[in-house]
Coordinates of C-alpha atoms and ligand atoms in Angstrom, one line a residue:
M927 CA 26.2 -25.2 13.0
E928 CA 25.2 -22.8 15.8
K929 CA 21.4 -22.8 16.6
V930 CA 19.5 -19.6 16.9
K931 CA 16.0 -19.4 18.5
I932 CA 13.3 -17.2 17.1
A933 CA 9.6 -16.6 18.0
I934 CA 6.8 -15.8 15.6
L935 CA 3.9 -13.6 16.8
G936 CA 0.8 -14.6 14.7
F937 CA 0.3 -17.7 12.7
G938 CA -2.2 -16.5 10.1
N939 CA -1.5 -16.1 6.3
V940 CA 2.0 -14.6 6.6
G941 CA 3.0 -16.5 9.8
T942 CA 2.3 -19.9 8.1
G943 CA 4.1 -18.7 5.0
V944 CA 7.2 -17.9 7.0
W945 CA 6.9 -21.4 8.7
K946 CA 6.7 -23.1 5.3
I947 CA 9.7 -21.3 3.9
L948 CA 11.8 -22.0 7.0
Q949 CA 11.0 -25.8 6.6
E950 CA 11.2 -26.0 2.7
N951 CA 14.4 -23.9 2.3
K952 CA 16.1 -24.9 5.5
K953 CA 19.3 -26.0 3.8
E954 CA 19.7 -22.8 1.8
I955 CA 18.8 -20.6 4.7
M956 CA 21.4 -22.3 6.9
K957 CA 24.1 -21.8 4.3
R958 CA 23.2 -18.2 3.8
S959 CA 22.7 -17.2 7.4
N960 CA 25.3 -19.5 9.0
Y961 CA 22.8 -20.4 11.6
D962 CA 20.3 -23.3 12.2
I963 CA 17.1 -21.4 12.8
E964 CA 14.8 -23.0 15.4
V965 CA 11.3 -21.6 15.9
A966 CA 11.0 -21.9 19.6
K967 CA 7.6 -20.4 20.2
I968 CA 4.6 -19.2 18.1
L969 CA 2.1 -16.8 19.7
V970 CA -1.6 -17.0 18.6
K971 CA -4.8 -15.6 19.9
D972 CA -6.8 -18.9 20.0
I973 CA -4.6 -21.8 21.0
N974 CA -7.4 -24.3 20.3
R975 CA -8.1 -23.2 16.8
K976 CA -7.9 -26.0 14.2
R977 CA -4.9 -25.2 11.9
D978 CA -3.9 -26.6 8.5
I979 CA -0.3 -27.0 9.8
T980 CA 0.2 -29.3 12.8
L981 CA 2.7 -27.9 15.3
P982 CA 4.2 -29.5 18.4
K983 CA 1.9 -28.6 21.2
E984 CA 4.6 -27.0 23.3
M985 CA 5.5 -24.6 20.5
L986 CA 2.1 -22.7 20.5
T987 CA 1.3 -20.2 23.2
D988 CA -1.2 -17.5 23.9
N989 CA 1.0 -15.8 26.5
I990 CA 3.5 -13.2 25.3
D991 CA 5.5 -13.6 28.5
D992 CA 6.6 -17.1 27.4
I993 CA 8.5 -15.3 24.6
I994 CA 9.6 -12.1 26.3
N995 CA 11.0 -13.9 29.4
D996 CA 12.8 -16.6 27.3
E997 CA 16.4 -15.2 27.1
S998 CA 17.3 -17.9 24.5
I999 CA 14.9 -16.3 21.9
K1000 CA 17.0 -13.8 19.9
I1001 CA 14.6 -12.6 17.2
V1002 CA 10.9 -11.8 17.4
V1003 CA 8.9 -11.8 14.1
E1004 CA 5.7 -9.8 14.5
L1005 CA 2.9 -11.0 12.2
I1006 CA -0.2 -10.2 14.2
G1007 CA -1.0 -6.9 12.4
G1008 CA -3.1 -4.0 13.5
P1009 CA -2.2 -1.3 16.0
G1010 CA -3.3 -3.1 19.2
V1011 CA -0.9 -5.5 20.9
A1012 CA 1.6 -5.6 18.0
K1013 CA 3.3 -2.4 18.9
E1014 CA 3.3 -3.2 22.6
Y1015 CA 4.8 -6.6 22.0
M1016 CA 7.5 -5.3 19.7
I1017 CA 8.6 -2.7 22.3
R1018 CA 8.6 -5.3 25.1
A1019 CA 10.7 -7.6 22.9
M1020 CA 13.2 -4.9 22.1
R1021 CA 13.5 -4.0 25.8
A1022 CA 14.3 -7.7 26.4
K1023 CA 17.1 -7.3 23.8
K1024 CA 15.5 -9.2 21.0
H1025 CA 15.8 -8.1 17.3
I1026 CA 12.5 -7.4 15.4
V1027 CA 11.2 -8.3 12.0
T1028 CA 7.7 -7.1 11.1
A1029 CA 5.3 -6.8 8.2
N1030 CA 3.1 -4.3 10.0
K1031 CA 2.9 -1.1 7.8
L1032 CA 0.3 0.4 10.1
V1033 CA 2.6 0.4 13.1
I1034 CA 5.7 1.5 11.0
A1035 CA 3.7 4.4 9.4
N1036 CA 2.5 5.6 12.8
W1037 CA 5.2 4.9 15.2
S1038 CA 8.5 4.3 13.4
K1039 CA 10.3 7.2 15.1
E1040 CA 9.5 5.8 18.6
L1041 CA 10.3 2.2 17.5
F1042 CA 13.6 3.0 15.8
K1043 CA 14.7 5.1 18.9
I1044 CA 14.1 2.1 21.1
A1045 CA 15.9 -0.2 18.7
K1046 CA 18.9 2.2 18.9
E1047 CA 18.7 2.5 22.7
E1048 CA 18.6 -1.3 23.1
N1049 CA 21.2 -1.9 20.3
V1050 CA 18.8 -4.3 18.4
L1051 CA 18.0 -4.4 14.7
F1052 CA 14.5 -3.6 13.4
Y1053 CA 13.6 -4.8 9.9
Y1054 CA 10.3 -4.3 8.0
E1055 CA 10.9 -5.2 4.3
A1056 CA 7.5 -7.1 4.1
S1057 CA 5.6 -4.0 5.2
V1058 CA 5.6 -2.5 1.7
A1059 CA 4.6 -4.5 -1.4
G1060 CA 4.8 -8.0 0.0
G1061 CA 7.5 -9.9 -1.9
I1062 CA 9.0 -7.0 -3.7
P1063 CA 12.3 -5.9 -2.0
I1064 CA 11.5 -2.2 -2.2
I1065 CA 12.9 -1.1 1.2
R1066 CA 16.3 -2.5 0.4
E1067 CA 16.1 -1.1 -3.1
I1068 CA 15.5 2.4 -1.8
N1069 CA 18.0 2.1 1.2
E1070 CA 20.8 0.4 -0.7
S1071 CA 20.6 0.1 -4.4
L1072 CA 19.3 3.6 -5.1
T1073 CA 21.3 5.6 -2.6
A1074 CA 23.3 7.4 -5.4
N1075 CA 20.1 9.1 -6.6
K1076 CA 17.8 12.0 -5.8
I1077 CA 14.5 10.2 -6.1
Q1078 CA 12.1 12.4 -8.0
Q1079 CA 8.9 10.3 -8.2
I1080 CA 7.4 7.0 -7.0
T1081 CA 4.3 5.7 -8.6
G1082 CA 3.0 2.4 -7.3
I1083 CA 0.3 -0.2 -7.3
I1084 CA 0.9 -1.2 -3.8
N1085 CA -2.2 -2.8 -2.5
G1086 CA -2.8 -6.4 -3.7
T1087 CA -6.4 -6.6 -2.6
T1088 CA -7.7 -3.5 -4.5
N1089 CA -5.6 -4.5 -7.5
Y1090 CA -7.2 -8.0 -7.4
V1091 CA -10.7 -6.5 -7.1
L1092 CA -10.2 -3.9 -10.0
S1093 CA -8.6 -6.6 -12.3
K1094 CA -11.4 -9.1 -11.7
M1095 CA -14.0 -6.4 -12.3
T1096 CA -12.2 -5.2 -15.5
M1097 CA -11.2 -8.6 -17.0
D1098 CA -13.9 -11.0 -15.7
G1099 CA -16.8 -8.6 -15.2
I1100 CA -17.4 -9.9 -11.7
S1101 CA -18.9 -7.6 -9.0
F1102 CA -17.0 -5.6 -6.4
N1103 CA -18.3 -7.7 -3.5
E1104 CA -17.6 -11.1 -5.2
A1105 CA -14.0 -10.0 -6.1
L1106 CA -13.4 -8.7 -2.6
K1107 CA -14.6 -12.0 -1.1
E1108 CA -12.2 -13.9 -3.4
A1109 CA -9.3 -11.6 -2.3
Q1110 CA -10.1 -12.3 1.3
E1111 CA -10.3 -16.1 0.8
K1112 CA -6.9 -15.9 -0.9
G1113 CA -5.4 -14.2 2.2
Y1114 CA -4.6 -10.9 0.5
A1115 CA -6.9 -8.6 2.5
E1116 CA -6.2 -7.1 5.9
A1117 CA -8.3 -8.5 8.9
D1118 CA -10.4 -5.4 8.3
P1119 CA -10.6 -5.0 4.5
T1120 CA -11.7 -1.4 4.9
S1121 CA -8.0 -0.6 5.2
D1122 CA -7.5 -2.0 1.7
I1123 CA -10.6 -0.8 0.0
D1124 CA -10.6 2.8 1.3
G1125 CA -6.9 3.3 0.6
Y1126 CA -5.5 3.4 4.2
D1127 CA -3.1 0.4 3.6
A1128 CA -1.7 2.1 0.5
V1129 CA -1.3 5.4 2.4
Y1130 CA 0.7 3.7 5.1
K1131 CA 3.0 2.1 2.5
L1132 CA 3.4 5.3 0.6
A1133 CA 4.3 7.2 3.8
I1134 CA 7.0 4.6 4.5
M1135 CA 8.4 4.7 1.0
A1136 CA 8.3 8.5 0.8
S1137 CA 10.0 9.0 4.2
L1138 CA 12.9 6.8 3.1
S1139 CA 13.1 8.2 -0.5
F1140 CA 12.9 11.8 0.3
G1141 CA 14.7 11.7 3.7
T1142 CA 11.9 13.3 5.6
E1143 CA 9.2 12.3 8.0
V1144 CA 6.0 11.9 6.2
D1145 CA 2.9 12.1 8.3
H1146 CA 0.4 9.7 6.7
D1147 CA -2.5 11.9 7.7
C1148 CA -1.2 14.5 5.2
I1149 CA -1.5 12.1 2.3
Y1150 CA -4.6 12.7 0.1
R1151 CA -6.6 9.4 0.2
E1152 CA -9.5 8.0 -1.9
G1153 CA -10.3 4.3 -2.2
I1154 CA -12.0 2.2 -4.8
R1155 CA -15.4 1.8 -3.1
N1156 CA -17.2 4.1 -5.7
I1157 CA -15.7 2.6 -8.8
S1158 CA -18.5 1.2 -10.9
D1159 CA -18.6 -1.1 -13.8
I1160 CA -19.8 1.9 -15.8
D1161 CA -16.5 3.8 -15.1
I1162 CA -14.6 0.6 -16.0
E1163 CA -16.4 0.5 -19.4
Y1164 CA -15.8 4.3 -20.1
A1165 CA -12.2 3.8 -19.2
K1166 CA -11.9 1.0 -21.8
Q1167 CA -13.7 3.2 -24.4
F1168 CA -11.2 6.1 -23.8
G1169 CA -8.2 3.6 -23.9
Y1170 CA -7.5 3.5 -20.2
T1171 CA -7.5 1.0 -17.3
I1172 CA -8.5 1.9 -13.7
K1173 CA -5.9 1.2 -11.0
L1174 CA -5.5 2.3 -7.4
L1175 CA -2.2 4.4 -7.6
A1176 CA 0.0 5.7 -4.8
I1177 CA 2.0 8.7 -6.0
A1178 CA 4.9 10.6 -4.3
K1179 CA 6.6 13.4 -6.2
Q1180 CA 9.2 15.9 -5.1
E1181 CA 9.3 19.3 -6.7
D1182 CA 10.9 22.5 -5.4
N1183 CA 11.4 20.9 -2.0
K1184 CA 7.7 20.3 -1.7
L1185 CA 6.1 16.8 -1.7
E1186 CA 3.0 15.8 -3.6
L1187 CA 1.5 12.7 -2.0
R1188 CA -1.7 11.0 -3.0
V1189 CA -3.5 7.7 -3.1
H1190 CA -6.5 7.4 -5.4
P1191 CA -8.0 5.4 -8.3
A1192 CA -6.7 6.6 -11.6
F1193 CA -7.2 6.1 -15.3
I1194 CA -3.9 4.9 -16.8
P1195 CA -3.2 4.3 -20.5
S1196 CA -4.0 0.7 -21.2
S1197 CA -0.7 0.5 -23.2
H1198 CA 1.4 1.3 -20.1
P1199 CA 3.1 -1.6 -18.3
M1200 CA 1.4 -0.6 -15.1
A1201 CA -2.0 -1.2 -16.7
N1202 CA -1.0 -4.9 -17.1
V1203 CA -0.2 -5.4 -13.4
N1204 CA -3.1 -7.7 -12.5
D1205 CA -4.5 -9.8 -9.6
A1206 CA -2.5 -9.4 -6.4
Y1207 CA 0.6 -8.3 -8.2
N1208 CA 2.2 -4.9 -7.3
A1209 CA 4.5 -2.7 -9.3
I1210 CA 6.5 0.4 -8.3
L1211 CA 7.9 2.8 -10.8
I1212 CA 10.7 4.9 -9.4
K1213 CA 12.3 7.9 -11.1
G1214 CA 15.8 8.8 -9.9
N1215 CA 17.9 11.6 -11.3
A1216 CA 20.7 9.2 -12.2
V1217 CA 19.1 5.9 -12.8
G1218 CA 16.1 7.2 -14.8
E1219 CA 13.0 5.1 -14.6
L1220 CA 13.1 1.7 -12.8
M1221 CA 10.1 -0.6 -12.4
L1222 CA 9.8 -3.4 -9.8
Y1223 CA 7.1 -6.0 -10.2
G1224 CA 6.0 -8.9 -8.1
K1225 CA 3.5 -10.4 -5.8
G1226 CA 2.4 -7.8 -3.3
A1227 CA 0.4 -10.0 -0.9
G1228 CA 0.0 -13.7 0.0
D1229 CA 1.6 -16.1 2.4
L1230 CA 4.8 -17.2 0.5
P1231 CA 5.7 -13.9 -1.2
T1232 CA 5.3 -11.9 2.0
G1233 CA 7.0 -14.8 3.9
S1234 CA 9.9 -14.4 1.4
A1235 CA 10.5 -10.8 2.5
V1236 CA 10.2 -11.7 6.2
V1237 CA 12.6 -14.6 6.1
S1238 CA 15.1 -12.5 4.2
D1239 CA 15.0 -10.0 7.0
I1240 CA 15.7 -12.8 9.5
I1241 CA 18.7 -13.8 7.5
S1242 CA 19.9 -10.2 7.2
I1243 CA 19.8 -9.9 11.0
L1244 CA 21.8 -13.1 11.3
R1245 CA 24.3 -11.8 8.9
N1246 CA 24.4 -8.8 11.2
N1247 CA 23.9 -6.2 8.5
V1248 CA 23.4 -2.5 9.3
A1249 CA 19.8 -1.8 10.2
P1250 CA 18.0 -0.4 7.1
N1251 CA 16.3 2.2 9.3
D1252 CA 19.6 3.8 10.2
A1253 CA 19.4 6.3 7.4
K1254 CA 16.0 7.4 8.7
N1255 CA 17.2 7.8 12.2
E1256 CA 19.6 10.5 11.0
I1257 CA 16.8 12.7 9.7
D1258 CA 16.9 16.1 11.4
K1259 CA 14.7 19.2 11.2
A1260 CA 16.6 20.6 8.2
D1261 CA 15.2 17.8 6.1
F1262 CA 11.6 18.8 6.7
K1263 CA 9.7 19.1 3.5
E1264 CA 6.2 20.6 3.1
V1265 CA 3.4 18.5 1.7
K1266 CA 1.5 20.3 -1.0
K1267 CA -2.2 20.8 -0.3
S1268 CA -4.2 18.5 -2.6
C1269 CA -6.2 21.4 -4.1
D1270 CA -2.9 22.7 -5.6
N1271 CA -2.3 19.4 -7.4
E1272 CA -2.8 19.2 -11.1
S1273 CA -4.1 16.2 -13.2
E1274 CA -6.1 15.3 -16.3
F1275 CA -9.5 14.2 -15.2
Y1276 CA -12.4 11.9 -16.2
I1277 CA -15.7 13.3 -15.1
R1278 CA -19.1 11.5 -15.6
L1279 CA -22.4 13.4 -15.2
D1280 CA -26.0 12.1 -15.1
F1281 CA -28.2 14.6 -16.9
K1282 CA -31.7 15.2 -18.4
D1283 CA -31.5 15.0 -22.2
K1284 CA -32.5 18.6 -22.8
A1285 CA -31.2 21.1 -25.4
G1286 CA -28.3 23.2 -24.1
V1287 CA -26.9 21.1 -21.3
L1288 CA -23.7 20.2 -23.1
G1289 CA -23.1 23.8 -24.1
D1290 CA -23.8 25.1 -20.6
T1291 CA -21.5 22.5 -19.0
A1292 CA -18.7 23.1 -21.5
K1293 CA -19.0 26.9 -20.9
I1294 CA -18.6 26.5 -17.1
F1295 CA -15.5 24.3 -17.6
G1296 CA -14.1 26.9 -20.0
N1297 CA -14.8 29.9 -17.7
N1298 CA -12.8 28.0 -15.0
D1299 CA -9.8 27.3 -17.1
V1300 CA -10.6 23.6 -17.6
S1301 CA -10.0 22.6 -21.2
I1302 CA -11.8 19.5 -22.6
V1303 CA -10.0 16.8 -24.6
S1304 CA -13.0 14.6 -25.4
I1305 CA -16.7 14.1 -24.6
T1306 CA -19.0 11.1 -24.9
Q1307 CA -22.7 11.3 -24.6
D1308 CA -25.0 8.2 -24.1
V1309 CA -28.7 8.7 -24.0
E1310 CA -30.6 5.9 -22.3
H1311 CA -33.7 7.9 -21.4
T1312 CA -34.7 11.5 -21.6
T1313 CA -34.4 11.9 -17.8
H1314 CA -31.2 9.9 -17.3
A1315 CA -28.4 10.3 -19.8
T1316 CA -24.6 10.3 -19.4
L1317 CA -21.9 12.8 -20.3
A1318 CA -18.4 11.6 -19.9
F1319 CA -15.5 14.2 -20.2
I1320 CA -11.8 13.8 -20.4
T1321 CA -10.0 17.1 -19.5
H1322 CA -6.5 18.4 -20.2
K1323 CA -4.3 19.0 -17.2
S1324 CA -6.2 21.2 -14.7
S1325 CA -5.9 22.1 -11.1
E1326 CA -8.0 20.3 -8.5
K1327 CA -9.2 23.8 -7.5
N1328 CA -10.6 24.6 -10.9
I1329 CA -12.3 21.2 -11.3
K1330 CA -14.0 21.7 -8.0
K1331 CA -15.1 25.3 -8.9
S1332 CA -16.5 24.1 -12.2
L1333 CA -18.4 21.1 -10.7
D1334 CA -19.9 23.2 -7.9
K1335 CA -21.5 25.3 -10.6
I1336 CA -22.4 22.5 -13.0
I1337 CA -24.3 20.6 -10.3
K1338 CA -26.5 23.6 -9.9
L1339 CA -27.6 23.5 -13.6
E1340 CA -31.3 22.7 -13.9
N1341 CA -30.8 19.7 -16.1
V1342 CA -27.8 18.1 -14.4
N1343 CA -28.9 15.3 -12.0
K1344 CA -25.6 14.2 -10.4
V1345 CA -21.8 14.2 -10.7
E1346 CA -21.4 10.4 -10.8
S1347 CA -17.6 10.1 -10.9
I1348 CA -14.4 12.2 -10.8
I1349 CA -11.3 10.1 -11.5
R1350 CA -7.8 11.5 -12.1
I1351 CA -5.8 10.4 -15.1
E1352 CA -2.1 9.5 -14.8
S1353 CA -0.5 9.6 -18.2
F1354 CA 3.1 9.0 -17.1
K1355 CA 4.3 12.0 -19.2
Ligands
NDP1770 P1 -4.0 -12.9 9.8 O1 -5.2 -12.2 10.3 O2 -4.1 -14.0 8.8 O3 -3.2 -13.6 11.1 C1 -3.1 -12.9 12.3 C2 -2.5 -13.8 13.3 O4 -2.3 -13.1 14.5 C3 -3.4 -15.0 13.7 O5 -2.6 -16.2 13.8 C4 -4.0 -14.6 15.1 O6 -4.2 -15.7 15.9 C5 -2.8 -13.8 15.6 N1 -3.4 -12.8 16.6 C6 -4.4 -11.9 16.4 N2 -4.6 -11.1 17.5 C7 -3.7 -11.6 18.4 C8 -3.4 -11.3 19.8 N3 -4.1 -10.3 20.4 N4 -2.5 -12.0 20.4 C9 -1.8 -13.0 19.8 N5 -2.0 -13.4 18.5 C10 -2.9 -12.7 17.8 O7 -3.0 -11.8 9.3 P2 -1.9 -11.8 8.1 O8 -1.0 -12.9 8.3 O9 -2.6 -11.6 6.8 O10 -1.1 -10.4 8.3 C11 -0.2 -10.3 9.3 C12 0.6 -9.0 9.1 O11 1.3 -9.0 7.9 C13 -0.3 -7.7 9.1 O12 0.5 -6.7 9.7 C14 -0.5 -7.5 7.7 O13 -0.7 -6.1 7.4 C15 0.9 -7.9 7.1 N6 0.9 -8.2 5.7 C16 0.0 -9.2 5.3 C17 0.1 -9.6 3.9 C18 -0.8 -10.6 3.4 O14 -0.7 -10.9 2.2 N7 -1.8 -11.1 4.2 C19 1.1 -9.0 3.0 C20 2.0 -8.1 3.6 C21 1.9 -7.7 4.9 P3 -5.2 -16.9 15.6 O15 -4.6 -17.7 14.5 O16 -5.3 -17.7 16.9 O17 -6.5 -16.2 15.2
HSE1771 N1 -3.7 -6.3 2.5 C1 -2.5 -6.0 1.9 C2 -2.7 -5.9 0.4 C3 -1.5 -7.0 2.2 O1 -3.7 -6.3 -0.1 O2 -1.8 -5.4 -0.3 C4 -0.1 -6.7 1.7 O3 0.5 -5.6 2.4

């Protein structure tokens, strides 16, 4: 069988996962790709680092030129991450006529247009299945299996780290910091976990999915973003009391040629299948006008699940399939879609106030909501102390604008100490 040489850039969580799959499933991969894949070089930052996997000494390098200048290497698999050298190395590899596989959502969300253009110019393939939702084959689903549909909405739990943290806080009652440390130890988090916790990672992934689904170029800076840093165990308890579970959701909707795009924590009904997506699992609910609702579920992070998507991309290149980004290359100006301002979005809301337990506060607060067209579904009041009591509200569907107007007035009431939390509710209606 013909041999093909590949290089892996980065030998961390995902890089080692790819290595293990290439060894463990060698026979199957040979059969399916018709090639005997040989890893010729692996690029790392610190060549002297002690690693769990022992590699032949000549395989490791810290010099990208060893890979770029080696004409026998046909595919470069970028698993370094981050914006830094990853983009530069992919461009250099394409200019040297090498096909690319990457898991780097940050680079795809920021520079896909430039990268796909170079891929076209150099007649090389550029695959990025692992960049969204780890082991879930969502890019192929959108680009191949769902092409008969107008996609109307995507709702996803697409960050494994935050889902791990929220599930551990909800189910095991452990602290935010403890749960994050565990997620990092398991290899789910980005090198800088701020990207996970503050919602940037999910924003990049949503931008990629929305661009492909709606045939437009989504600028990730236009996506409303809120992370999970401020979610407290108190909110998790109130969510349970009201029949909800808190998840970090990524939502993309198309209505009247306008896009609504947002990433934020949300209360979701505990009876909904998405509420039972725990640990580092991801799930993506897609609504198409022909297929109806479709839900994909699987491991969204980790060495082997992510490695599974990366190795499948390598096999696709060897089978010489059409590049999945071709559809996106065809986007022209006519496909431009406006992104709605977040203040025009509508949701139901959970709002928690800290107040002084004095007569009339509840009435004054409810009146302000009413005057601003915000209608209340339920209220819970917990009095711990006369100076610090809690009011938790669930509203009917209201505009973000009206919620903001109400809270600007409520916070000025003499006996309201603080607006502790504002969390949107996604009822999937
Ligand atoms: P890690 O931090 O575990 O590994 C990064 C690797 O890149 C290390 O081997 C490191 O070398 C190497 N590296 C870092 N900087 C350089 C440099 N300047 N030059 C050469 N090599 C360098 O990252 P992950 O494996 O977790 O993630 C890799 C990519 O996959 C990222 O884009 C990430 O977003 C994406 N991804 C990750 C998932 C996961 O579950 N972890 C899931 C889906 C996507 P050294 O070993 O010497 O330090
Ligand atoms: N840090 C990412 C996550 C890795 O936790 O989902 C998978 O993209």
